[in-house]
Coordinates of C-alpha atoms and ligand atoms in Angstrom, one line a residue:
M151 CA 0.1 0.0 -0.1
D152 CA 1.4 3.4 -0.8
F153 CA 0.8 5.3 2.5
Q154 CA 2.6 8.3 1.3
L155 CA -0.1 8.8 -1.4
I156 CA -3.0 8.1 0.9
L157 CA -1.9 10.6 3.4
D158 CA -1.3 13.1 0.8
E159 CA -4.9 12.3 -0.5
I160 CA -6.4 13.0 3.0
N161 CA -4.4 16.1 3.6
A162 CA -5.4 17.5 0.0
E163 CA -9.2 16.6 1.1
L164 CA -9.4 18.1 4.6
R165 CA -7.1 21.2 4.1
P166 CA -9.6 23.1 2.5
Q167 CA -12.2 22.2 5.3
L168 CA -9.9 23.9 7.9
A169 CA -11.7 27.1 7.3
T170 CA -15.4 25.9 7.1
A171 CA -15.5 22.8 9.2
G172 CA -16.3 24.4 12.4
G173 CA -15.2 23.1 15.7
K174 CA -13.4 25.2 18.3
V175 CA -9.9 25.2 19.7
A176 CA -10.0 24.4 23.7
S177 CA -10.5 27.6 25.4
Y178 CA -10.6 26.6 29.0
I179 CA -6.7 26.4 29.0
P180 CA -5.7 29.9 27.8
A181 CA -2.3 28.9 26.2
L182 CA -4.3 26.5 24.1
A183 CA -7.0 29.1 23.0
R184 CA -4.1 30.9 21.2
V185 CA -3.2 28.1 18.8
S186 CA -4.4 28.5 15.2
P187 CA -7.2 26.2 14.2
L188 CA -6.1 26.5 10.8
Q189 CA -3.5 23.5 10.9
F190 CA -3.7 19.7 9.9
G191 CA -1.0 17.2 10.1
I192 CA -0.9 13.4 9.8
A193 CA 2.0 10.8 10.2
L194 CA 2.2 7.2 10.5
R195 CA 5.1 4.7 11.0
T196 CA 4.5 1.0 9.9
C197 CA 5.9 -2.1 12.1
G198 CA 8.5 -2.4 9.5
G199 CA 9.8 1.2 10.0
K200 CA 8.2 2.9 6.9
T201 CA 7.2 6.4 7.6
A202 CA 4.9 8.6 5.8
A203 CA 3.5 12.2 6.6
A204 CA 1.6 14.9 5.3
G205 CA 0.5 18.5 6.2
D206 CA 1.8 20.3 9.4
S207 CA 3.2 16.7 10.5
A208 CA 6.5 18.2 12.1
T209 CA 4.7 21.0 14.0
P210 CA 4.8 20.6 17.9
F211 CA 1.6 20.7 19.5
S212 CA 0.3 20.1 23.1
I213 CA -0.3 16.3 23.7
Q214 CA -2.6 16.7 26.4
S215 CA -4.5 13.5 27.0
M216 CA -2.7 11.5 24.7
S217 CA -0.1 11.6 27.4
K218 CA -2.2 9.2 29.5
V219 CA -1.4 6.3 27.2
F220 CA 2.3 6.8 28.1
S221 CA 1.7 7.6 31.7
L222 CA -0.3 4.3 32.1
T223 CA 2.4 2.3 30.1
L224 CA 4.8 3.6 32.8
A225 CA 2.7 2.7 35.6
I226 CA 1.8 -0.9 34.4
R227 CA 5.6 -1.3 34.0
A228 CA 6.3 -0.1 37.5
L229 CA 3.1 -2.0 39.2
G230 CA 1.8 -4.7 37.1
E231 CA -1.5 -5.7 38.0
A232 CA -1.5 -3.8 41.2
M233 CA -2.2 -0.8 38.9
W234 CA -5.7 -1.7 38.6
D235 CA -6.1 -2.0 42.4
R236 CA -8.2 1.4 42.7
I237 CA -8.6 2.4 38.9
G238 CA -11.6 0.8 36.7
R239 CA -11.5 -0.4 33.2
E240 CA -15.1 0.6 32.2
P241 CA -16.0 3.3 29.5
S242 CA -17.6 6.1 31.7
G243 CA -20.0 7.5 29.1
S244 CA -19.3 10.9 30.7
P245 CA -17.2 14.0 29.7
F246 CA -13.6 13.6 30.4
N247 CA -13.6 16.0 33.4
S248 CA -16.9 15.0 35.1
L249 CA -17.1 15.2 39.0
V250 CA -20.5 13.3 39.2
Q251 CA -19.2 9.7 38.5
L252 CA -16.4 10.0 40.7
E253 CA -18.3 11.1 43.6
S254 CA -21.0 8.4 43.4
E255 CA -18.4 5.6 42.9
R256 CA -16.5 6.8 46.0
G257 CA -13.2 8.0 44.5
I258 CA -12.6 5.3 42.2
P259 CA -12.3 6.6 38.7
R260 CA -13.8 4.4 36.0
N261 CA -10.9 4.2 33.7
P262 CA -7.3 5.4 33.4
F263 CA -8.1 7.8 30.4
I264 CA -10.7 10.3 31.9
N265 CA -9.0 12.8 34.0
A266 CA -9.7 11.4 37.5
G267 CA -8.0 8.1 36.2
A268 CA -5.3 9.7 34.7
I269 CA -4.8 11.8 38.0
A270 CA -4.7 8.5 39.9
V271 CA -2.2 7.0 37.7
A272 CA 0.0 10.1 38.3
D273 CA -0.5 9.4 41.8
R274 CA 0.9 5.9 41.3
L275 CA 3.9 7.1 39.5
V276 CA 4.7 9.9 42.2
S277 CA 5.0 7.0 44.5
Q278 CA 7.5 5.4 42.2
G279 CA 10.0 8.2 41.7
D280 CA 10.3 11.3 39.6
A281 CA 7.3 10.8 37.4
K282 CA 7.7 13.9 35.0
A283 CA 11.4 12.9 34.2
E284 CA 10.5 9.4 33.7
L285 CA 7.7 10.2 31.5
L286 CA 9.8 12.4 29.3
A287 CA 12.7 10.0 29.2
L288 CA 10.1 7.1 28.0
L289 CA 8.7 9.3 25.3
S290 CA 12.1 10.4 24.1
R291 CA 13.3 6.9 23.8
L292 CA 10.2 5.7 22.0
C293 CA 10.7 8.6 19.5
G294 CA 14.3 8.5 19.2
E295 CA 14.4 12.6 19.9
A296 CA 14.3 14.8 23.0
V297 CA 11.0 15.6 24.0
H298 CA 10.0 18.8 26.2
I299 CA 7.1 20.1 28.4
D300 CA 5.9 23.6 27.1
A301 CA 6.3 25.4 30.4
E302 CA 3.8 28.1 29.5
V303 CA 1.1 25.4 28.8
A304 CA 1.7 24.0 32.1
R305 CA 1.5 27.1 33.9
S306 CA -1.7 28.0 32.1
E307 CA -3.2 24.4 33.2
A308 CA -2.2 24.9 36.7
D309 CA -3.8 28.3 36.8
T310 CA -7.1 27.2 35.4
G311 CA -7.3 23.5 36.3
F312 CA -10.2 24.0 39.0
R313 CA -12.1 20.9 37.9
N314 CA -8.8 18.8 38.0
T315 CA -8.2 20.1 41.5
A316 CA -11.6 19.1 42.6
L317 CA -11.1 15.6 41.1
A318 CA -7.8 15.1 42.9
N319 CA -9.4 16.5 46.3
F320 CA -12.3 14.1 45.8
M321 CA -9.9 11.1 45.7
K322 CA -8.0 12.3 48.5
G323 CA -11.2 12.7 50.6
F324 CA -11.9 9.2 49.9
G325 CA -8.7 7.9 50.5
T326 CA -7.8 6.7 47.0
L327 CA -5.0 9.1 46.3
D328 CA -1.8 8.1 48.2
N329 CA 0.3 11.4 47.9
D330 CA -0.3 14.8 48.3
A331 CA -2.6 16.3 45.9
A332 CA -0.8 19.4 44.7
T333 CA 2.1 17.0 44.0
V334 CA 0.1 14.8 41.9
L335 CA -1.5 17.7 39.9
D336 CA 1.8 19.1 39.2
V337 CA 2.6 15.7 37.5
Y338 CA -0.5 15.4 35.6
F339 CA -0.5 19.2 34.3
N340 CA 2.9 19.0 33.2
Q341 CA 2.4 15.6 31.3
C342 CA -0.5 17.3 29.4
A343 CA 1.7 20.1 28.4
I344 CA 4.3 17.9 26.8
A345 CA 4.8 19.2 23.2
M346 CA 5.3 16.6 20.3
T347 CA 5.0 16.4 16.6
C348 CA 2.6 14.1 14.7
E349 CA 5.7 12.4 13.4
Q350 CA 7.0 11.8 16.9
V351 CA 3.8 10.6 18.3
A352 CA 3.2 8.3 15.5
C353 CA 6.8 6.6 16.1
A354 CA 6.3 6.7 20.1
A355 CA 3.3 4.9 19.9
G356 CA 4.9 2.2 17.7
F357 CA 5.3 -0.3 20.5
L358 CA 1.4 -0.6 20.6
C359 CA 1.3 -2.1 17.1
R360 CA 4.2 -4.4 17.6
D361 CA 3.1 -6.2 20.7
G362 CA 4.9 -4.1 23.1
R363 CA 8.1 -4.2 21.4
H364 CA 10.1 -0.8 21.1
P365 CA 9.4 0.8 17.8
L366 CA 13.3 1.6 17.4
A367 CA 15.0 -0.8 19.5
G368 CA 12.9 -3.9 19.5
T369 CA 13.2 -4.3 23.1
P370 CA 10.1 -4.9 25.4
V371 CA 8.3 -1.8 26.6
L372 CA 5.2 -3.8 27.7
S373 CA 4.2 -7.6 27.2
A374 CA 2.0 -8.5 24.4
A375 CA -0.6 -9.1 27.0
Q376 CA -0.4 -5.8 28.6
T377 CA -0.3 -4.2 25.1
R378 CA -3.5 -5.8 24.1
R379 CA -5.1 -4.2 27.4
V380 CA -3.8 -0.8 26.5
N381 CA -5.0 -1.1 23.0
A382 CA -8.7 -2.4 24.4
L383 CA -8.7 0.5 26.7
M384 CA -8.0 3.0 23.8
L385 CA -10.8 1.6 22.0
T386 CA -13.4 1.5 24.6
C387 CA -12.4 4.8 26.8
G388 CA -9.8 6.6 24.5
T389 CA -12.1 9.1 23.1
Y390 CA -14.5 9.5 26.2
D391 CA -18.2 9.8 25.4
A392 CA -17.4 9.4 21.8
A393 CA -15.8 6.0 22.1
G394 CA -18.7 4.1 20.8
E395 CA -19.0 6.5 17.6
F396 CA -15.3 6.2 17.0
A397 CA -15.5 2.3 17.1
F398 CA -18.4 2.4 15.0
R399 CA -16.8 4.6 12.4
I400 CA -13.2 4.0 12.6
G401 CA -12.7 0.8 14.5
L402 CA -9.2 1.3 15.8
P403 CA -7.9 1.9 19.3
C404 CA -7.5 5.7 19.5
K405 CA -6.6 8.3 22.2
S406 CA -7.2 11.9 21.7
G407 CA -6.3 15.2 23.4
V408 CA -7.7 18.6 23.7
G409 CA -4.8 19.9 21.9
G410 CA -6.5 18.3 18.8
G411 CA -4.3 15.3 18.5
I412 CA -5.6 11.7 18.2
V413 CA -3.1 8.7 18.2
A414 CA -4.2 5.5 16.5
V415 CA -3.0 1.9 16.5
V416 CA -3.6 -0.7 13.8
P417 CA -2.3 -3.8 15.4
D418 CA 0.6 -5.6 13.7
Q419 CA 0.5 -3.0 11.1
L420 CA 1.1 0.8 12.0
S421 CA 0.8 3.4 14.5
L422 CA -0.7 6.8 13.3
C423 CA -1.2 10.5 14.6
V424 CA -3.4 13.1 13.4
W425 CA -3.7 16.6 14.6
S426 CA -5.9 19.7 14.0
P427 CA -6.8 21.8 16.7
A428 CA -10.4 22.5 16.4
L429 CA -12.5 20.1 18.4
D430 CA -16.0 19.0 18.2
P431 CA -18.3 19.2 21.3
T432 CA -17.0 15.8 22.8
G433 CA -13.6 17.6 23.0
N434 CA -12.2 15.2 20.0
S435 CA -10.2 16.8 16.9
L436 CA -13.1 17.4 14.5
L437 CA -10.9 17.1 11.3
G438 CA -8.6 14.6 13.1
R439 CA -11.7 12.2 13.4
R440 CA -12.5 12.9 9.8
A441 CA -8.9 11.9 8.7
L442 CA -9.1 8.6 10.5
E443 CA -12.4 7.9 8.8
L444 CA -11.0 8.6 5.6
F445 CA -7.8 6.8 6.4
V446 CA -9.8 3.6 7.3
A447 CA -12.1 3.8 4.1
K448 CA -9.1 4.2 2.0
T449 CA -6.9 1.3 3.5
G450 CA -9.6 -0.9 4.9
L451 CA -7.4 -1.3 7.9
S452 CA -9.4 -1.8 11.2
V453 CA -9.6 -4.2 14.1
F454 CA -13.0 -5.4 12.8
Ligands
DON81 O1 -6.9 18.1 32.2 C1 -7.4 18.6 31.2 O2 -8.6 19.0 31.1 C2 -6.6 18.6 29.9 N1 -5.0 19.0 30.4 C3 -6.5 17.3 29.1 C4 -7.8 16.9 28.7 C5 -8.0 16.3 27.3 O3 -7.0 16.4 26.8 C6 -9.1 15.5 27.2 N2 -9.2 15.0 25.8 N3 -10.0 15.0 25.1

């Protein structure tokens, strides 16, 4: 399959829609509100190491909730099965920052990809060591390039992260957070503020399409069984209350972020990242979702 041709076609088809598609950049984090919505990038890397990219694929953007895949990976590596002691594995059917479910379920987040779940994962990483440094080191190793935190975005998150602060305090109140809420939130805000390009994310997610093996070195990042589980969670929980619609229309494990990125996995074939900052009402990239639909239609690649 000529992936470069396919990505060029998708870019050519979607780029004219940038001005008219609608959607809104995330505005509840002021530093993200300043990003131009008129950008679209797409990149992939096959299990065999072939790459293809089109549009703004080399422009760094805020990975936001896509970081949750990698923090979960670190926590599974460190804790194994114990990672799941106080974190569920069911779709939430609620917005990613919802407080209601966490209250009624007594501080146990539904899954590691909603904000409460990712804050709980950050808590477990804080107990293990220098979580921020370890996450940056993992991402840098996985994509073969140094990856950084955008300090302005991190500050902006911390200044306006009222709902996340409430989620962390709820968990602390229920006794399901081990560490100090402020320390855990600092890790969470900084992981969301990591900046990467589509090309870097597509490479970094490569272990998810190759049974857990490092995309560049071939060494194990996760076991094959652990990798299947991360992919299953991405499919069922990776795009919040749009996960059913994503499975129905796209049929690939995906994880989105409010920076407008979506990382997707075709097991045994390739990993893919699309980015366009304007979001639909569920907080997922509007043109990113369209790009994935086009990709699946053009290639026939899907887990179903
Ligand atoms: O905590 C937040 O609200 C953001 N830093 C991340 C949310 C996010 O990316 C959800 N994604 N769709």
